[in-house]
CSV table of C-alpha atoms in Angstrom, one decimal:
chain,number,residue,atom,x,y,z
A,1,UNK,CA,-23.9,58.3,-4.9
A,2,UNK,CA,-26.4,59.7,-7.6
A,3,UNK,CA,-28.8,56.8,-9.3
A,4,UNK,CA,-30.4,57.0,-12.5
A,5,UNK,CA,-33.6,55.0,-12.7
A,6,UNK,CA,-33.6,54.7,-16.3
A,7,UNK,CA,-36.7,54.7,-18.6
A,8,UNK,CA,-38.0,55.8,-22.3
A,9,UNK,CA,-40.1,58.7,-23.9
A,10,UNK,CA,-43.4,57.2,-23.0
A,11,UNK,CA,-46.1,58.0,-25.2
A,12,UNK,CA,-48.5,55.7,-24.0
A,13,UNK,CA,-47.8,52.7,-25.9
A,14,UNK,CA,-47.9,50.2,-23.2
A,15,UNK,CA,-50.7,51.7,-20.7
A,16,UNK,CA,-53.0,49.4,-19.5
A,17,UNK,CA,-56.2,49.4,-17.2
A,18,UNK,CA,-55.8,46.2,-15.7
A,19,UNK,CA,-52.2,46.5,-14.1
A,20,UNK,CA,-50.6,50.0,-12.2
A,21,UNK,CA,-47.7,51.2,-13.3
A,22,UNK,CA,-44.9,50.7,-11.1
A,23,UNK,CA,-42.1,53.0,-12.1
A,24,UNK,CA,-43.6,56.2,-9.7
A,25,UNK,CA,-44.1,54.3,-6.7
A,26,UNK,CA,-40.7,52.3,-7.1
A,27,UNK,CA,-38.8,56.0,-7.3
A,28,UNK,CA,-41.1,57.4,-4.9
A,29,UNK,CA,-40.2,54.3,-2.5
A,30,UNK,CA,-36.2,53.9,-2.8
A,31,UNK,CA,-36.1,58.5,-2.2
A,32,UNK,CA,-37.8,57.4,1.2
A,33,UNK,CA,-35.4,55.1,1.7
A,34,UNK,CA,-32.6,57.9,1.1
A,35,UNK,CA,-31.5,57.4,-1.9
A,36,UNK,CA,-30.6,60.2,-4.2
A,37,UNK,CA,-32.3,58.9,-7.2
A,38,UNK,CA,-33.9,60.0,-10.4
A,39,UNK,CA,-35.8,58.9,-13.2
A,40,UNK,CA,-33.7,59.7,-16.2
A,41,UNK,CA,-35.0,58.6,-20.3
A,42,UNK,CA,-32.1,56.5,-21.7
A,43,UNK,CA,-31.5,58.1,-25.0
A,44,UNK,CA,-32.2,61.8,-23.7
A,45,UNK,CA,-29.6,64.0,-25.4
A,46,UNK,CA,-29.9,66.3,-22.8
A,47,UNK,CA,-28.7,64.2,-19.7
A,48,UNK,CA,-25.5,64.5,-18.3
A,49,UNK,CA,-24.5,61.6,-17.4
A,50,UNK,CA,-21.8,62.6,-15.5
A,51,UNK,CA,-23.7,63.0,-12.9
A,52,UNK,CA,-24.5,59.9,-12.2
A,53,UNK,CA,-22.5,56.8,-10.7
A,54,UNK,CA,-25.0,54.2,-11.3
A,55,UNK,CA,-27.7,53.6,-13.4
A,56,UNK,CA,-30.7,51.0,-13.4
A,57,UNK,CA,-32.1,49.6,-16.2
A,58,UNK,CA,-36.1,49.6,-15.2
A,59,UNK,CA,-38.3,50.4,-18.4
A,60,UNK,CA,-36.6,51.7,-21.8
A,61,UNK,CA,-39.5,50.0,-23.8
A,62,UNK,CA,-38.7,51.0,-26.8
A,63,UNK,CA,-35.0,49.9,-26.7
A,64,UNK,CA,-35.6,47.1,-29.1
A,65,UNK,CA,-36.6,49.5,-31.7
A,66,UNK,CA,-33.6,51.4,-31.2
A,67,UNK,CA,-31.4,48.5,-30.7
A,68,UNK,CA,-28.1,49.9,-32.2
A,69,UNK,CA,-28.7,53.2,-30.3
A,70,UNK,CA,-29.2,51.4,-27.2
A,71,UNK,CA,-26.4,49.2,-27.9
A,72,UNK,CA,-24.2,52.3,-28.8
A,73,UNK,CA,-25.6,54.0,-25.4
A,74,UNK,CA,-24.5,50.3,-23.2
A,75,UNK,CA,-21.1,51.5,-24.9
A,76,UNK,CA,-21.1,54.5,-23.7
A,77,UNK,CA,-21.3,53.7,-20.3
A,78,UNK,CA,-18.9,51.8,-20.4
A,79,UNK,CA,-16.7,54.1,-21.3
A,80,UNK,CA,-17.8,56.5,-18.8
A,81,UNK,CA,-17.3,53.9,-16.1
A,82,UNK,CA,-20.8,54.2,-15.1
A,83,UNK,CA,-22.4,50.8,-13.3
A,84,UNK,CA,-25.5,49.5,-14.6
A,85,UNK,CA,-27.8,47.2,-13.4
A,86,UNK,CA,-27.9,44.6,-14.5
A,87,UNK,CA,-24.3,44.4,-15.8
A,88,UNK,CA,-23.6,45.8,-19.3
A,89,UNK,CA,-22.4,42.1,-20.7
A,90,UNK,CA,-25.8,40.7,-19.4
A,91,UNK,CA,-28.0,42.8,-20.9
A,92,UNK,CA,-25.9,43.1,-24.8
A,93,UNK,CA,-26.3,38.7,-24.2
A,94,UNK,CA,-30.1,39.3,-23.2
A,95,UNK,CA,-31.4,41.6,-26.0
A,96,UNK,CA,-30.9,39.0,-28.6
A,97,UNK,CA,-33.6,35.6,-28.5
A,98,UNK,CA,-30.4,33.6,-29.6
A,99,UNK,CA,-29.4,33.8,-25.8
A,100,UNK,CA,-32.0,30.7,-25.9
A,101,UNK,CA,-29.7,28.8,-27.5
A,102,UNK,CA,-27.0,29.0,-24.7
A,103,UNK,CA,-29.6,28.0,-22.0
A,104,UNK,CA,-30.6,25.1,-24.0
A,105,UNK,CA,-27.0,24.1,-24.6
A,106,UNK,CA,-26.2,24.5,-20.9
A,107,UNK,CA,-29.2,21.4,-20.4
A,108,UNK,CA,-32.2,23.7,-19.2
A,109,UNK,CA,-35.2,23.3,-20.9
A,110,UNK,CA,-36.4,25.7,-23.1
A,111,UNK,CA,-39.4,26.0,-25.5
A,112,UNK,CA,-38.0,24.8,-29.1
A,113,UNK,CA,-36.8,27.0,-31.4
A,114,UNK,CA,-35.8,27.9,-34.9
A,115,UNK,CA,-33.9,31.1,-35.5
A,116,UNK,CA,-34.4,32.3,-39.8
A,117,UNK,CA,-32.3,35.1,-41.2
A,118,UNK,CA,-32.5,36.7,-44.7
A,119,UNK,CA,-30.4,34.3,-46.3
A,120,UNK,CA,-32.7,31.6,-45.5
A,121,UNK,CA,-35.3,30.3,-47.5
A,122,UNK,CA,-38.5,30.8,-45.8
A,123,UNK,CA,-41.5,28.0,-45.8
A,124,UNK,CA,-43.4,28.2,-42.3
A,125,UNK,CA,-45.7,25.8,-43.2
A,126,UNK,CA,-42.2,23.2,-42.7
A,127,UNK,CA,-42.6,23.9,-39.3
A,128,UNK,CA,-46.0,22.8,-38.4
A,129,UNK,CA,-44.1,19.1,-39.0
A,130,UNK,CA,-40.7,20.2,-37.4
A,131,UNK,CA,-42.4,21.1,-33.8
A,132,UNK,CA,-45.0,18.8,-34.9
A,133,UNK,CA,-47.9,20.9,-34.2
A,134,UNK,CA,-50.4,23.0,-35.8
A,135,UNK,CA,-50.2,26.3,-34.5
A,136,UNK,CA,-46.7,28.4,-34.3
A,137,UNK,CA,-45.4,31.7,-32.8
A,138,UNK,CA,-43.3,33.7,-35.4
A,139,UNK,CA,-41.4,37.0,-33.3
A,140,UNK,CA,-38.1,39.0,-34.1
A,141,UNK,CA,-34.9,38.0,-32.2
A,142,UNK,CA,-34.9,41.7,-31.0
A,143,UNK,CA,-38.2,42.5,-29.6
A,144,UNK,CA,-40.4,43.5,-26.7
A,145,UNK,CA,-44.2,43.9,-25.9
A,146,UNK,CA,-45.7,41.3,-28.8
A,147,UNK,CA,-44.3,43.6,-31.5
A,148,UNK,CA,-44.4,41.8,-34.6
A,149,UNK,CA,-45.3,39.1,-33.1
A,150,UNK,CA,-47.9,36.4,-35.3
A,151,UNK,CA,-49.8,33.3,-34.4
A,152,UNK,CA,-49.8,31.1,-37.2
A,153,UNK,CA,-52.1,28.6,-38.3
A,154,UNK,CA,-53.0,26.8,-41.5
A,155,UNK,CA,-55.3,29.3,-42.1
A,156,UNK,CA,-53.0,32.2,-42.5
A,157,UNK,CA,-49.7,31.0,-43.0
A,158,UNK,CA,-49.4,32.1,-46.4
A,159,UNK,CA,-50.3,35.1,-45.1
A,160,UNK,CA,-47.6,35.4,-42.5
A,161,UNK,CA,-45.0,34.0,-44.4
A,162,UNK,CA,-45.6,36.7,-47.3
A,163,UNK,CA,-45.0,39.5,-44.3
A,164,UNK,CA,-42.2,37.3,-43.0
A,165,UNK,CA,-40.7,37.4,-46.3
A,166,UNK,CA,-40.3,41.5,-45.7
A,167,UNK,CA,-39.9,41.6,-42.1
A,168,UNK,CA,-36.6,39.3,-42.2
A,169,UNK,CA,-34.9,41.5,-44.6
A,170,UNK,CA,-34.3,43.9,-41.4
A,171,UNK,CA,-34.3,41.6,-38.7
A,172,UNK,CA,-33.7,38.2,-37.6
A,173,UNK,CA,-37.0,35.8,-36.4
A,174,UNK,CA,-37.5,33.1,-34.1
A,175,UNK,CA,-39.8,30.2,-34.8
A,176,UNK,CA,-41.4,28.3,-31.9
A,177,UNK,CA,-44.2,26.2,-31.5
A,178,UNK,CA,-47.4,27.3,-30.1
A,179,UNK,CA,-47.9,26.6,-26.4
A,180,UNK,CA,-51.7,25.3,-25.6
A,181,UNK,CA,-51.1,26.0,-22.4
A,182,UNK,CA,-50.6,29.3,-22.4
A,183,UNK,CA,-54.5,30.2,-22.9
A,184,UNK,CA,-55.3,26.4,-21.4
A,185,UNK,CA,-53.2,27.5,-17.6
A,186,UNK,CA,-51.5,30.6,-18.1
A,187,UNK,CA,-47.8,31.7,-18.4
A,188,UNK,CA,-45.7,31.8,-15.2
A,189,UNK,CA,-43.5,35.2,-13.9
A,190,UNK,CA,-40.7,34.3,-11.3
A,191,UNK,CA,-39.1,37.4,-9.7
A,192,UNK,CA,-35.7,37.4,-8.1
A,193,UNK,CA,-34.2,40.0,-6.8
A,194,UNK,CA,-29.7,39.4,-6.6
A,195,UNK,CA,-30.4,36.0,-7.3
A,196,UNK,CA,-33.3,35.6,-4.5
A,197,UNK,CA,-36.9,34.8,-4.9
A,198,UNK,CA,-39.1,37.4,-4.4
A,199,UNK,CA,-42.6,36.6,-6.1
A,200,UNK,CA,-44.5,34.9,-8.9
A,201,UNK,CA,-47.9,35.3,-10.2
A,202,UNK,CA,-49.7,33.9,-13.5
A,203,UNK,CA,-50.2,35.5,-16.3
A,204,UNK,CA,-53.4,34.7,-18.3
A,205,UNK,CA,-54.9,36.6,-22.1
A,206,UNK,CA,-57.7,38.0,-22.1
A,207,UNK,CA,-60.5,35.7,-23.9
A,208,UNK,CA,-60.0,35.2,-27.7
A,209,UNK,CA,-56.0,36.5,-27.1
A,210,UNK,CA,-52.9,34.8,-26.6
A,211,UNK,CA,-50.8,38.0,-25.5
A,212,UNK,CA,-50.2,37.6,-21.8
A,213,UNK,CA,-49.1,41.4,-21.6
A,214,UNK,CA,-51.2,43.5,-19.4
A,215,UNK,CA,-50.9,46.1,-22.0
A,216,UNK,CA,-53.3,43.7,-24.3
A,217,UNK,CA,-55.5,43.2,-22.0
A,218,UNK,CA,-53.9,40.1,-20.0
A,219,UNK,CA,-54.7,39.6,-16.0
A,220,UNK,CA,-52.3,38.6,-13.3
A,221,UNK,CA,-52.6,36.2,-10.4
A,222,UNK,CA,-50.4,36.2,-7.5
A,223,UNK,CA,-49.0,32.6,-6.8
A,224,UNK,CA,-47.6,30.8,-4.3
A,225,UNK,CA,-45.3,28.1,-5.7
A,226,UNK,CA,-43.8,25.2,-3.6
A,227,UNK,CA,-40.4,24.9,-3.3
A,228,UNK,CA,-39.6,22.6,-6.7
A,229,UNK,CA,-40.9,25.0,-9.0
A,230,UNK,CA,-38.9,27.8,-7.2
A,231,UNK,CA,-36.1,25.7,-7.3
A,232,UNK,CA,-36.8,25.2,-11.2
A,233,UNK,CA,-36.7,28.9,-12.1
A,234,UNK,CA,-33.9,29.4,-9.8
A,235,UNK,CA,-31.7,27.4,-12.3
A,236,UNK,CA,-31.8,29.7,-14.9
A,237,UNK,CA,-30.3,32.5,-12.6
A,238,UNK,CA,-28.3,31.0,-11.3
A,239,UNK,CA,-26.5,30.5,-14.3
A,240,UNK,CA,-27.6,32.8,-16.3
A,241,UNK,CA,-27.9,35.8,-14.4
A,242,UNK,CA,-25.5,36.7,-11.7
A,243,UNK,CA,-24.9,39.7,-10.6
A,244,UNK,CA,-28.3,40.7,-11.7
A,245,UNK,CA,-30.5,43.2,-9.0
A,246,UNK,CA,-33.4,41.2,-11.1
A,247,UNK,CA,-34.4,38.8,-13.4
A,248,UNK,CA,-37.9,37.5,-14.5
A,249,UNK,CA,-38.0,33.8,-15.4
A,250,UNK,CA,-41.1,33.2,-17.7
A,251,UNK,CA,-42.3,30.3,-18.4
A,252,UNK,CA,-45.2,27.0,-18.7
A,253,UNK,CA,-45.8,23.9,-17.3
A,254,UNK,CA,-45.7,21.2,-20.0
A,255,UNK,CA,-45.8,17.7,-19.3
A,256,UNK,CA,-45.6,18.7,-15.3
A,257,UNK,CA,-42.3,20.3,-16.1
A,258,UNK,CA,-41.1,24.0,-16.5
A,259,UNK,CA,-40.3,25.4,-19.3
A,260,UNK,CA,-38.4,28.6,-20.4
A,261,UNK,CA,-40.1,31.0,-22.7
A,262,UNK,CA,-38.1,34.3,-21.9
A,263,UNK,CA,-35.3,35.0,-18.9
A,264,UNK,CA,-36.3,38.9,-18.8
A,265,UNK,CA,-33.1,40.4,-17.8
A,266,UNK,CA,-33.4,44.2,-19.2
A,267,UNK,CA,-37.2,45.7,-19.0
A,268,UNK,CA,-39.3,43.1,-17.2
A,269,UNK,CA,-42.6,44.8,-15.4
A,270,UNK,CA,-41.7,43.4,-12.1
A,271,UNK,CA,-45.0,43.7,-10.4
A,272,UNK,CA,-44.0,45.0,-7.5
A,273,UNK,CA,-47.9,46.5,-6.3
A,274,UNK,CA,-48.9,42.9,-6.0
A,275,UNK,CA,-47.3,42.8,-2.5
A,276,UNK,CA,-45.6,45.8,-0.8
A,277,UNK,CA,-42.8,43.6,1.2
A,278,UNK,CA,-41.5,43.3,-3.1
A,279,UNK,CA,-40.3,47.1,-3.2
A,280,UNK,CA,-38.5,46.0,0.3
A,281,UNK,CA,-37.0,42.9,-1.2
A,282,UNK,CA,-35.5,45.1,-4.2
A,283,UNK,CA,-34.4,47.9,-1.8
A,284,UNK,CA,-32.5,45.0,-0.2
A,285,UNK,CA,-30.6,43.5,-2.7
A,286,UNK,CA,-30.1,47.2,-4.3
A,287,UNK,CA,-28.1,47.5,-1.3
A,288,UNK,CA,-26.1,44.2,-1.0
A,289,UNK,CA,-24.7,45.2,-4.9
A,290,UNK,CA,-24.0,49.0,-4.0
């Protein structure tokens, strides 16, 4: 069986020089385990992709710029008959924030949320009462990597809102409200490989940030969780994400409970250097869905 390991054109847009890149060492690892595999750019008009039997999703980064390509390429293997990983229908559900909505419906807790569209008449200082807070994060329902992403405030609301005004013409946004302990404690990754845990760290900004991303500077800390907390992110996949080789459950603690902020089920950075038994745990459920 040939695998794709796919990824993007990477011009450098998410390096970083506090995290290693994983995507090498990951192909280099599963060729040593025998697999005739290859990294392969997703929307690369020169790939034949009949050469391939399965493919797995690992970093297009820049799919949620291209979203109707990608979805148009999702179509396209499915056509082809070609297995991805995660499965097709996952991943169309998971490119869209509204996903949030089912997860809250199905009784999980997830941050609050307000999706705005172009036909909607947009005020963001109403939310400062809605969430009752005074700080909000504004983001497209498509997105990846903080793009477009604002922190709002008093301060620059008007400011926001005037680009929101713009931005919405082309995209839907999400409204939520700003999490104090996300710079207070830091944001929680949960890795599961086919449904089982594999590792969580924290995620903290870098001083005067609130971007957790490594690419912005953010800094990681492996974690060992006890068994509730596992058990708490585990909810989420299992519902939400089965048949999946991976998901990444991110998250806070508020009130002593977790709470959802993203279930990263297309592109998560899976920080896999953080322990070397994690490329052995992915290997292993590669191989339980093959």
């Amino acid at each position: 069986m040939n695998f794709a390991l796919i990824n993007y054109l990477d011009k450098g847009a998410y390096s970083s020089t506090t995290v290693e890149g994983e995507d090498d060492q990951l192909l280099n690892f599963l060729k040593q385990k025998g697999l005739n595999i290859e990294k392969v750019i997703w929307n690369d008009p020169q790939v034949n992709w009949e050469n391939y039997q399965l493919a797995i999703l690992k970093s297009p980064w820049d799919y949620f710029d291209l979203i109707g390509d990608f979805y148009n390429w999702l179509n396209f293997l499915e056509e082809k008959k070609i297995r991805l990983l995660n499965p097709i229908d996952v991943v169309k559900w998971n490119a869209d924030k509204h996903y949030l909505n089912d997860i809250q419906s199905a009784g999980l807790k997830v941050t609050p949320s307000f999706f705005i569209s172009k036909a909607d008449q947009i005020d963001l200082a109403d939310y400062f009462t809605k969430f009752d807070t005074k700080k909000l994060i504004v983001k497209p329902c498509v997105s990846g990597g903080a793009k477009n992403t604002f922190k709002v405030t008093s301060e620059n609301v008007a400011e926001i809102n005037s680009k929101l005004v713009t931005l919405i013409k082309d995209e839907d946004f999400i409204v939520q409200p700003f999490l104090n302990e996300i710079p207070e404690s830091g944001e929680w990754s949960f890795i599961f490989f086919n449904g089982k845990f594999s590792h969580a760290l924290l995620k903290k900004a870098k001083t005067g940030d609130f971007r957790v991303q490594h690419t912005f500077g953010g800094t990681i800390y492996p974690q060992n969780p006890d068994e509730k907390l596992i058990d708490s992110a585990k909810e989420y996949v299992d519902r939400f994400a089965k048949g999946c080789l991976y998901a990444r459950v991110d998250g806070v603690m508020v009130n002593n409970e977790f709470t959802l902020m993203e279930l990263e089920l297309i592109e998560p950075f899976l920080f896999l250097n953080t322990d070397q038994n994690n490329y052995e745990r992915y290997y292993t459920a590669l191989q339980k869905l093959i």
